[in-house]
Coordinates of C-alpha atoms in Angstrom, one line a residue:
Chain A
M1 CA 4.4 -4.7 -38.3
F2 CA 8.0 -4.4 -37.2
A3 CA 9.8 -7.8 -37.4
E4 CA 12.6 -6.8 -35.1
L5 CA 10.2 -6.0 -32.3
N6 CA 8.6 -9.4 -32.9
N7 CA 11.9 -11.1 -32.5
L8 CA 12.5 -9.1 -29.2
L9 CA 9.2 -10.3 -27.7
G10 CA 8.9 -13.8 -29.3
W11 CA 5.7 -12.9 -31.1
S12 CA 4.7 -13.6 -34.7
Q13 CA 1.7 -13.7 -36.9
T14 CA 1.2 -17.4 -36.0
Q15 CA 2.0 -16.9 -32.3
L16 CA 0.0 -13.9 -31.3
P17 CA 0.1 -12.7 -27.6
S18 CA -3.0 -14.0 -25.8
E19 CA -4.3 -13.1 -22.3
T20 CA -1.6 -10.5 -22.1
M21 CA -1.7 -7.0 -20.8
C22 CA 0.8 -4.7 -22.6
F23 CA 1.5 -1.4 -21.1
V24 CA 3.4 1.4 -22.9
R25 CA 4.8 4.2 -20.8
E26 CA 6.1 7.0 -22.9
T27 CA 8.0 10.0 -21.8
S28 CA 8.8 11.0 -25.4
D29 CA 6.3 10.9 -28.3
E30 CA 7.3 7.6 -29.9
G31 CA 5.4 5.2 -27.6
S32 CA 2.6 4.8 -30.2
L33 CA 5.0 2.7 -32.4
V34 CA 4.2 -0.2 -30.1
L35 CA 0.5 0.3 -30.5
H36 CA 0.9 0.6 -34.3
H37 CA 2.9 -2.6 -34.3
L38 CA 0.2 -4.5 -32.3
M39 CA -2.5 -3.2 -34.7
S40 CA -0.7 -4.4 -37.8
L41 CA 0.4 -7.7 -36.2
F42 CA -3.2 -8.7 -35.3
L43 CA -4.7 -7.4 -38.6
K44 CA -2.1 -9.2 -40.7
A45 CA -2.5 -12.4 -38.8
N46 CA -5.1 -14.9 -40.0
G47 CA -8.4 -14.1 -38.4
G48 CA -7.1 -11.4 -36.0
S49 CA -9.1 -8.3 -35.2
V50 CA -8.4 -5.0 -33.5
C51 CA -10.5 -2.6 -31.4
I52 CA -9.0 0.8 -30.9
V53 CA -10.4 3.0 -28.1
G54 CA -9.3 6.4 -29.4
L55 CA -8.7 9.2 -27.0
A56 CA -5.7 10.9 -28.5
Q57 CA -6.2 10.5 -32.2
S58 CA -9.1 10.2 -34.7
F59 CA -9.9 7.3 -37.0
T60 CA -8.2 9.2 -39.9
H61 CA -4.9 9.1 -38.1
Y62 CA -4.9 5.4 -37.6
S63 CA -6.1 4.9 -41.2
S64 CA -3.1 6.9 -42.6
V65 CA -0.7 4.9 -40.3
A66 CA -2.3 1.7 -41.5
T67 CA -1.9 2.7 -45.1
R68 CA 1.8 3.1 -44.6
L69 CA 1.8 -0.4 -43.1
S70 CA 0.0 -1.8 -46.2
L71 CA -3.4 -2.1 -44.5
N72 CA -6.8 -0.7 -45.6
L73 CA -8.6 0.1 -42.4
N74 CA -11.9 1.1 -44.1
K75 CA -12.1 -2.3 -45.8
L76 CA -11.2 -4.1 -42.6
K77 CA -13.8 -2.1 -40.8
Q78 CA -16.4 -3.3 -43.3
D79 CA -15.2 -6.9 -42.8
G80 CA -15.8 -6.5 -39.1
R81 CA -12.1 -7.0 -38.2
F82 CA -11.5 -3.5 -37.1
V83 CA -13.5 -1.4 -34.7
F84 CA -12.8 2.2 -33.7
V85 CA -14.4 3.6 -30.6
D86 CA -14.4 7.4 -30.6
A87 CA -14.1 7.6 -26.8
M88 CA -13.9 11.3 -26.6
K89 CA -17.1 11.7 -28.5
H90 CA -18.7 9.0 -26.4
I91 CA -17.7 10.6 -23.1
G92 CA -18.7 14.1 -24.3
E93 CA -22.2 13.0 -25.4
D94 CA -22.7 10.9 -22.3
T95 CA -21.8 13.8 -20.0
L96 CA -24.2 16.1 -21.9
V97 CA -27.0 13.6 -21.6
K98 CA -26.4 13.2 -17.9
C99 CA -26.4 17.0 -17.6
G100 CA -29.8 17.1 -19.3
I101 CA -28.6 18.7 -22.5
E102 CA -29.2 17.1 -25.8
S103 CA -26.0 16.9 -27.9
A104 CA -28.0 17.2 -31.1
G105 CA -29.8 20.2 -29.8
G106 CA -27.5 22.8 -31.3
N107 CA -24.1 24.3 -31.2
D108 CA -24.4 26.0 -27.8
C109 CA -24.8 22.7 -25.9
W110 CA -21.3 22.8 -24.7
L111 CA -21.7 26.3 -23.4
N112 CA -24.3 25.0 -21.0
Y113 CA -22.1 22.2 -19.8
H114 CA -21.7 21.8 -16.1
P115 CA -19.3 19.1 -15.1
D116 CA -21.1 17.9 -12.0
Q117 CA -20.0 14.3 -12.3
P118 CA -17.4 14.0 -15.1
H119 CA -16.4 10.5 -14.1
S120 CA -19.8 9.0 -14.4
S121 CA -19.4 8.5 -18.2
I122 CA -16.5 6.0 -17.8
K123 CA -19.0 3.3 -16.9
G124 CA -21.0 4.0 -20.0
L125 CA -17.8 3.8 -22.1
F126 CA -17.0 0.4 -20.5
W127 CA -20.5 -1.0 -21.4
H128 CA -20.1 0.4 -24.9
I129 CA -16.8 -1.4 -25.4
K130 CA -18.2 -4.6 -23.8
E131 CA -21.0 -4.7 -26.3
L132 CA -18.6 -4.2 -29.2
L133 CA -16.3 -7.0 -27.9
K134 CA -19.2 -9.5 -28.2
N135 CA -18.9 -9.4 -32.0
L136 CA -15.1 -9.9 -32.1
N137 CA -13.3 -13.3 -32.1
E138 CA -10.6 -14.8 -29.9
K139 CA -7.6 -13.2 -31.6
T140 CA -8.4 -9.7 -30.7
V141 CA -6.4 -6.9 -29.3
V142 CA -8.1 -3.9 -27.5
I143 CA -5.9 -0.8 -27.7
I144 CA -6.4 2.3 -25.6
D145 CA -4.6 5.3 -26.9
D146 CA -4.0 7.0 -24.5
V147 CA -5.1 6.4 -20.9
S148 CA -3.5 9.5 -19.5
I149 CA -6.1 11.6 -21.4
L150 CA -8.8 10.2 -19.2
A151 CA -6.9 11.5 -16.1
A152 CA -6.3 14.8 -17.9
L153 CA -10.1 15.1 -18.5
G154 CA -10.5 15.4 -14.7
L155 CA -11.3 11.8 -13.9
P156 CA -9.8 10.7 -10.6
V157 CA -6.8 8.4 -11.1
Q158 CA -8.6 5.7 -9.1
D159 CA -11.6 5.7 -11.5
V160 CA -9.3 5.3 -14.5
V161 CA -7.7 2.3 -12.8
Y162 CA -11.1 0.8 -12.1
F163 CA -12.1 1.3 -15.7
I164 CA -9.0 -0.5 -16.9
E165 CA -9.5 -3.3 -14.3
Y166 CA -13.0 -3.9 -15.6
L167 CA -11.8 -3.8 -19.2
K168 CA -9.0 -6.2 -18.4
K169 CA -11.3 -8.6 -16.7
E170 CA -13.6 -8.5 -19.8
V171 CA -10.8 -8.8 -22.4
M172 CA -8.8 -11.5 -20.5
G173 CA -11.9 -13.5 -19.9
K174 CA -12.1 -14.0 -23.7
R175 CA -8.3 -14.8 -23.9
N176 CA -7.7 -11.6 -25.8
T177 CA -5.0 -9.0 -25.4
L178 CA -5.2 -5.5 -23.9
A179 CA -2.7 -2.8 -24.8
M180 CA -2.6 0.7 -23.5
L181 CA -0.4 3.8 -23.7
C182 CA 0.2 6.2 -20.9
H183 CA 2.0 9.5 -21.5
C184 CA 4.0 10.5 -18.4
T185 CA 5.5 13.8 -17.6
E186 CA 8.1 13.9 -14.9
G187 CA 6.9 15.5 -11.7
D188 CA 3.2 14.8 -12.4
N189 CA 2.2 12.8 -9.3
D190 CA -1.2 11.8 -10.6
M191 CA 0.3 10.3 -13.7
E192 CA 3.0 8.6 -11.8
L193 CA 0.4 7.0 -9.5
L194 CA -1.6 5.9 -12.6
W195 CA 1.3 4.2 -14.4
R196 CA 2.5 2.6 -11.2
Q197 CA -0.9 1.1 -10.6
L198 CA -1.2 -0.1 -14.2
S199 CA 2.3 -1.5 -14.2
Y200 CA 1.4 -3.8 -11.3
H201 CA -1.2 -5.5 -13.5
S202 CA 0.7 -5.6 -16.8
D203 CA 2.5 -8.6 -18.2
V204 CA 4.7 -6.7 -20.6
I205 CA 5.8 -3.2 -19.9
F206 CA 7.4 -1.0 -22.6
E207 CA 9.2 2.1 -21.4
V208 CA 9.8 4.4 -24.3
S209 CA 12.0 7.5 -23.7
C210 CA 14.2 10.0 -25.6
L211 CA 17.9 9.3 -26.0
Q212 CA 19.4 10.5 -22.7
T213 CA 22.3 12.1 -24.3
G214 CA 20.1 14.4 -26.5
L215 CA 18.7 14.4 -30.0
S216 CA 20.3 12.3 -32.6
R217 CA 19.8 11.8 -36.3
D218 CA 20.6 8.1 -36.1
V219 CA 19.0 7.1 -32.8
H220 CA 15.4 8.3 -32.1
G221 CA 14.9 6.8 -28.7
E222 CA 15.4 4.1 -26.2
M223 CA 13.0 1.3 -25.2
K224 CA 13.0 -0.9 -22.1
V225 CA 10.9 -4.0 -22.4
I226 CA 10.0 -5.8 -19.2
K227 CA 8.4 -9.2 -19.6
K228 CA 7.2 -10.2 -16.2
D229 CA 7.8 -13.7 -14.9
S230 CA 4.5 -15.4 -14.3
S231 CA 5.6 -16.6 -10.8
L232 CA 6.5 -13.0 -9.9
L233 CA 9.8 -14.2 -8.3
P234 CA 12.2 -11.4 -7.8
G235 CA 15.0 -11.0 -10.4
K236 CA 13.4 -13.4 -12.8
D237 CA 11.8 -10.8 -15.1
N238 CA 13.1 -10.7 -18.7
V239 CA 14.4 -7.1 -19.1
K240 CA 15.7 -5.9 -22.5
K241 CA 16.9 -2.4 -23.3
V242 CA 17.3 -1.4 -26.9
Q243 CA 17.6 1.8 -29.0
F244 CA 15.5 2.4 -32.1
K245 CA 15.5 4.4 -35.3
I246 CA 12.2 5.1 -37.0
S247 CA 12.3 5.1 -40.8
D248 CA 9.5 5.7 -43.3
R249 CA 7.7 2.4 -43.0
N250 CA 9.7 0.5 -40.4
V251 CA 11.5 0.8 -37.1
H252 CA 15.0 -0.6 -36.5
F253 CA 15.9 -1.9 -33.1
F254 CA 19.5 -2.4 -32.0
A255 CA 21.4 -3.0 -28.8
L256 CA 22.5 0.1 -26.9
G257 CA 25.3 2.0 -28.7
L258 CA 25.2 -0.2 -31.7
S259 CA 23.4 2.0 -34.2
A260 CA 24.5 1.7 -37.9
A261 CA 26.1 5.1 -37.6
V262 CA 28.4 4.0 -34.8
I263 CA 29.3 0.6 -36.4
G264 CA 29.9 2.3 -39.8
H265 CA 32.7 4.4 -38.3
Chain B
M1 CA 13.2 -15.5 12.1
L2 CA 11.2 -15.3 8.8
K3 CA 11.1 -19.1 8.5
E4 CA 9.7 -19.4 12.0
I5 CA 7.1 -16.7 11.4
I6 CA 5.9 -18.3 8.1
R7 CA 5.8 -21.8 9.6
G8 CA 3.8 -20.5 12.6
Q9 CA 6.5 -21.4 15.2
E10 CA 6.9 -17.7 16.1
K11 CA 3.5 -16.1 17.0
A12 CA 2.7 -13.2 14.7
P13 CA -1.0 -12.3 14.9
I14 CA -1.0 -9.4 12.3
V15 CA 1.5 -9.7 9.5
M16 CA 2.0 -7.0 6.9
I17 CA 4.0 -7.6 3.7
E18 CA 5.2 -4.4 2.0
D19 CA 6.3 -4.7 -1.6
N20 CA 6.9 -2.5 -4.6
L21 CA 7.1 -2.7 -8.4
D22 CA 10.7 -3.9 -8.5
S23 CA 10.4 -6.4 -5.7
S24 CA 7.2 -8.4 -5.6
G25 CA 5.8 -9.8 -2.3
V26 CA 3.6 -12.3 -4.0
P27 CA 6.0 -15.3 -3.6
L28 CA 6.2 -14.7 0.1
L29 CA 2.4 -14.3 0.3
R30 CA 2.0 -17.6 -1.5
S31 CA 4.3 -19.1 1.1
F32 CA 2.1 -17.7 4.0
I33 CA -1.0 -19.1 2.3
R34 CA 0.5 -22.5 1.9
N35 CA 1.6 -22.8 5.5
M36 CA -1.5 -21.2 7.0
S37 CA -3.9 -23.4 5.1
Q38 CA -2.1 -26.5 6.5
N39 CA -2.9 -25.6 10.1
V40 CA -6.3 -23.9 10.2
K41 CA -9.2 -22.9 7.9
L42 CA -8.1 -20.0 5.7
H43 CA -10.2 -17.2 4.2
L44 CA -8.5 -15.7 1.2
V45 CA -9.7 -12.2 0.2
T46 CA -8.5 -11.1 -3.2
Y47 CA -8.8 -7.5 -4.4
E48 CA -6.2 -7.6 -7.1
Y49 CA -4.8 -11.0 -7.9
N50 CA -6.4 -14.0 -9.4
P51 CA -7.0 -16.3 -6.4
Q52 CA -6.0 -19.4 -8.4
S53 CA -2.6 -17.8 -9.2
L54 CA -2.0 -17.3 -5.5
L55 CA -3.0 -20.8 -4.6
C56 CA -0.9 -22.4 -7.4
D57 CA -1.1 -26.2 -6.9
F58 CA -1.6 -26.2 -3.1
D59 CA -4.2 -28.4 -1.5
S60 CA -6.8 -25.7 -1.5
S61 CA -9.5 -27.7 0.4
A62 CA -8.9 -25.7 3.5
V63 CA -9.1 -22.3 1.7
Q64 CA -12.3 -20.4 1.3
L65 CA -12.1 -17.8 -1.5
H66 CA -13.6 -14.3 -1.3
S67 CA -12.9 -12.7 -4.6
V68 CA -13.6 -9.0 -5.2
G69 CA -14.3 -9.5 -8.9
D70 CA -16.8 -6.6 -9.2
P71 CA -15.3 -3.9 -6.9
L72 CA -17.8 -1.1 -7.8
Q73 CA -20.8 -3.4 -8.3
W74 CA -21.2 -2.5 -12.0
D75 CA -22.5 -5.9 -12.8
G76 CA -25.1 -5.8 -9.9
P77 CA -25.1 -6.2 -6.2
A78 CA -22.1 -8.2 -4.9
A79 CA -21.6 -9.6 -1.4
L80 CA -18.0 -8.4 -1.3
H81 CA -17.0 -5.1 -3.0
L82 CA -14.7 -2.2 -2.2
G83 CA -17.2 -0.6 0.1
T84 CA -17.8 -3.8 2.2
D85 CA -17.1 -3.6 5.9
L86 CA -14.7 -6.5 6.2
H87 CA -15.1 -6.9 9.9
Q88 CA -18.8 -7.2 9.6
Y89 CA -18.4 -9.5 6.6
F90 CA -16.2 -11.9 8.6
E91 CA -18.4 -11.7 11.7
S92 CA -21.5 -12.6 9.6
L93 CA -19.8 -15.7 8.1
P94 CA -21.1 -18.9 9.5
H95 CA -18.1 -20.1 11.6
S96 CA -18.0 -23.3 13.4
N97 CA -16.0 -23.4 16.7
E98 CA -12.7 -24.0 14.9
E99 CA -10.0 -21.4 14.6
F100 CA -9.5 -19.6 11.2
S101 CA -7.1 -17.2 9.7
V102 CA -7.4 -14.4 7.0
V103 CA -5.2 -13.4 4.1
I104 CA -5.9 -10.3 2.1
D105 CA -3.9 -10.1 -1.1
C106 CA -3.5 -6.4 -1.3
I107 CA -5.1 -3.6 0.7
S108 CA -3.8 -0.8 -1.5
R109 CA -7.1 -0.6 -3.4
P110 CA -9.5 -0.4 -0.3
I111 CA -7.1 2.2 1.1
H112 CA -7.4 4.4 -2.0
H113 CA -11.2 3.8 -2.0
K114 CA -11.7 4.6 1.7
S115 CA -8.8 5.8 3.9
T116 CA -5.8 4.4 5.7
S117 CA -7.3 5.0 9.2
H118 CA -10.5 3.1 8.1
M119 CA -8.4 0.1 6.9
C120 CA -6.3 0.1 10.1
R121 CA -9.4 0.1 12.2
Q122 CA -10.8 -2.8 10.1
I123 CA -7.7 -4.9 10.5
G124 CA -7.6 -4.2 14.2
M125 CA -11.2 -5.2 14.6
I126 CA -10.8 -8.4 12.5
S127 CA -7.7 -9.4 14.5
R128 CA -9.8 -9.2 17.7
L129 CA -12.4 -11.7 16.4
P130 CA -12.6 -14.5 18.9
K131 CA -11.6 -17.4 16.7
L132 CA -9.1 -15.7 14.5
S133 CA -5.5 -17.0 14.8
Q134 CA -3.7 -14.8 12.3
I135 CA -4.3 -12.2 9.6
V136 CA -1.8 -11.5 6.8
F137 CA -2.1 -8.7 4.3
M138 CA 0.0 -7.1 1.6
I139 CA 0.4 -3.5 0.5
H140 CA 2.2 -1.9 -2.4
S141 CA 4.3 0.7 -0.6
D142 CA 5.1 2.8 -3.7
L143 CA 1.4 3.6 -4.2
H144 CA 1.1 5.3 -0.8
E145 CA 2.7 8.0 1.2
M146 CA 5.1 7.1 3.9
S147 CA 2.5 8.0 6.6
T148 CA 0.2 5.2 5.4
T149 CA 2.8 2.4 5.7
C150 CA 4.0 3.8 9.1
L151 CA 0.4 3.7 10.4
L152 CA -0.1 0.2 9.2
E153 CA 3.3 -0.8 10.7
H154 CA 2.0 0.3 14.1
T155 CA -1.1 -1.8 13.6
A156 CA 0.7 -4.9 12.6
S157 CA 2.7 -7.1 14.9
T158 CA 5.1 -8.1 12.2
G159 CA 6.2 -6.0 9.2
I160 CA 8.0 -7.6 6.3
S161 CA 9.4 -5.2 3.7
I162 CA 10.7 -6.7 0.5
L163 CA 14.0 -5.3 -0.6
P164 CA 15.8 -5.5 -4.0
L165 CA 17.6 -8.8 -4.3
I166 CA 21.4 -8.6 -4.0
D167 CA 22.6 -12.2 -3.8
Q168 CA 21.0 -14.2 -6.6
T169 CA 21.5 -17.5 -4.8
Y170 CA 18.5 -16.6 -2.7
T171 CA 14.9 -16.0 -3.7
G172 CA 14.6 -12.7 -2.0
L173 CA 15.7 -10.2 0.6
C174 CA 13.5 -8.6 3.2
S175 CA 13.6 -6.5 6.3
V176 CA 11.6 -7.9 9.2
L177 CA 10.2 -5.9 12.1
H178 CA 8.8 -8.3 14.6
K179 CA 7.1 -7.2 17.8
R180 CA 6.7 -10.1 20.3
Q181 CA 3.8 -10.0 22.8
S182 CA 6.3 -9.8 25.6
G183 CA 7.3 -6.4 24.2
K184 CA 10.6 -7.4 22.6
I185 CA 11.1 -5.8 19.2
T186 CA 13.4 -7.4 16.7
R187 CA 14.5 -5.6 13.5
L188 CA 16.7 -7.5 11.1
K189 CA 17.3 -8.1 7.4
E190 CA 17.0 -11.6 6.1
H191 CA 17.6 -13.5 2.9
Y192 CA 15.0 -16.2 2.2
M193 CA 14.9 -19.1 -0.1
L194 CA 11.6 -20.7 -1.4
N195 CA 11.3 -24.0 -3.2
A196 CA 9.1 -24.7 -6.3
S197 CA 6.0 -25.1 -4.2
F198 CA 6.6 -21.8 -2.4
D199 CA 7.6 -23.4 0.9
V200 CA 10.3 -21.5 2.7
I201 CA 13.4 -23.7 3.1
E202 CA 15.8 -21.3 4.5
S203 CA 16.0 -17.8 6.0
E204 CA 19.3 -16.4 7.0
E205 CA 20.4 -13.0 8.4
F206 CA 21.7 -10.7 5.7
K207 CA 25.2 -9.5 6.2
P208 CA 26.4 -6.4 4.3
I209 CA 29.4 -6.8 2.0
S210 CA 31.7 -4.9 4.3
Q211 CA 31.1 -7.5 7.1
M212 CA 31.4 -10.3 4.6
L213 CA 34.9 -9.1 3.6
N214 CA 36.0 -9.1 7.2
I215 CA 34.8 -12.7 7.6
V216 CA 36.7 -13.7 4.4
S217 CA 39.9 -12.0 5.6
D218 CA 39.7 -13.7 9.1
A219 CA 39.2 -17.1 7.5
Q220 CA 42.3 -16.9 5.3
P221 CA 44.4 -20.1 5.5
N222 CA 47.6 -20.0 7.6
P223 CA 50.6 -21.1 5.3
A224 CA 52.7 -21.9 8.4
A225 CA 50.2 -24.3 9.8
N226 CA 51.3 -27.7 8.3
L227 CA 55.1 -27.3 7.9
T228 CA 57.7 -30.0 8.7
F229 CA 59.8 -27.4 10.4
N230 CA 59.0 -24.7 12.9
L231 CA 58.4 -21.1 11.7
S232 CA 56.8 -19.7 14.7
L233 CA 58.0 -19.2 18.3
S234 CA 56.4 -20.3 21.5
D235 CA 55.9 -17.8 24.3
K236 CA 58.9 -19.1 26.2
E237 CA 61.1 -18.8 23.2
K238 CA 59.9 -15.3 22.7
Q239 CA 60.7 -14.4 26.3
D240 CA 64.2 -15.9 26.1
R241 CA 64.8 -14.0 22.9
S242 CA 63.8 -10.8 24.6
Q243 CA 66.4 -11.4 27.4
L244 CA 69.3 -12.1 25.1
V245 CA 71.9 -9.3 25.1
L246 CA 73.2 -8.7 21.6
P247 CA 76.8 -7.6 21.0
Y248 CA 77.6 -4.1 19.5
V249 CA 74.3 -2.8 20.7
H250 CA 74.4 0.2 23.1
N251 CA 73.8 -1.2 26.5
K252 CA 72.8 1.1 29.3
L253 CA 74.3 -0.9 32.1
K254 CA 77.7 -1.4 30.4
S255 CA 78.1 2.2 29.4
N256 CA 77.5 3.3 33.0
E257 CA 80.2 0.9 34.2
G258 CA 82.6 2.3 31.7
Q259 CA 82.0 5.9 32.8
V260 CA 82.7 5.1 36.4
Q261 CA 86.0 3.5 35.5
I262 CA 87.0 6.4 33.3
S263 CA 86.2 9.1 35.9
G264 CA 88.0 7.1 38.6
A265 CA 91.3 6.9 36.7
G266 CA 91.4 10.6 35.7
A267 CA 91.8 9.7 32.1
K268 CA 94.0 11.8 29.8
I269 CA 94.6 11.6 26.1
F270 CA 98.2 11.4 25.1
Y271 CA 98.8 11.8 21.4
Q272 CA 102.0 11.4 19.7
P273 CA 102.0 12.5 16.1
D274 CA 103.9 10.3 13.8
E275 CA 105.6 11.2 10.5
A276 CA 102.6 10.9 8.4
D277 CA 100.7 13.4 10.5
D278 CA 100.7 17.0 9.1
F279 CA 100.9 18.6 12.5
D280 CA 100.5 22.4 12.5
E281 CA 102.2 24.0 15.4
E282 CA 100.4 27.3 14.9
D283 CA 97.0 27.7 16.4
P284 CA 94.6 27.7 13.5
D285 CA 92.1 29.6 15.5
E286 CA 94.5 32.3 16.5
D287 CA 92.7 35.1 14.6
L288 CA 89.4 34.4 16.3
D289 CA 88.6 36.6 19.2
I290 CA 87.2 34.0 21.6

């Protein structure tokens, strides 16, 4: 949990975001820091729980990140406060079953894989998450890491948007929070269409990018945080732009051009 | 113009609102919903937004909601989903003989699901329903190619495109393309101002900064206006001044008179050197071969 990010957004352990859709758009590799922050914020809060829909990383990855943030995911998992959905495995198995191939049948099952309807599994994934959410309480954040992988798997962008829409309806219906990350590469029209569509329905948008002037030892990247005005009136959004430096267990945020290295001189 | 269109004083049977991520068209859509529901029965179709958030605190008794909550029918058969033929849907609704209007919150999703031409046809057919007075729909222009918005602009009688706000004293800025039934086409940019209940209180034509600067320079106060003495000249005074002959200034008439006199007298110059003059009797140009 990064206290400086909490200050920026007005969140705290006692004032968790609720009925909020957070969308992280990264063009560098540091976007996941927001997801890690949300994970630790909800797990450290009294009675908060987290559901991670993992597409980019395995449970071990999140477990090691959590250890650095003084959390024991295995224990929290046993307590029912942490749920990990291995979405890749789920989609894979679902696709094989739909193709009439038993996944437990042997090692050659993927060799016989014919992707007739690769996007049909997304509905199954939604139902799976929906079932899991029934056991979680009100203070829950559902984290999808990362959405762009679904599009990279060959799913049409529109199907990914529908999946997120259904998930949003389910999560918001229980006054919970939905957070997702989307990795964007410049010039990729499909990804651009995906993040634009998701941005329309998000309440808080994080745009994480590299430092424009190049690599730096003291500044690891820039983050633009857009908190949308609920009335959607033009020019009323709360936009903040900060730079950050990642240290071993924490992330420091500071105003543009005011890193410790600059002030020190 | 925008104020008249929203309030229904200017007839606009098919209105399209184009917005994008930076400039939302939702406030303007709310304003349309508010004004339309006061006149006739309103059918609000929502594909994207929560209908309650669009209605705010209006008197929603005249609004019938048609929410597309389950677009792909994952939860079971739904009366209204992404594949629904909207024209047939509205035709099948039990209408009394009173007029009604339709608002669609955003047609970007059905366009992605079906096609632009399909949606244009649907809107055209709905607009020709006998008791329909007006149809208003919104589209996110940055989710589509230019051809899509152009096609819809041809279908619509009025296109309102939301532009980034420049002057913060207003609520928003938009460009309006209005096609009257008489055939007159008006295209102008307008600032608009909404109050807390999303009613449009003012719409004023947008003037670019270069024009505004001209206005400012024209309207500069005249320092010579309220003086106790006179700094400026009247036309008669200016005319008199132009006729005055100043001394020591070369005057064409006078110089002509002088020449006549000189030539008539056969003028000669007599020069008598005095003592102070250093008169050289020798010709200084003697050595020159002229």
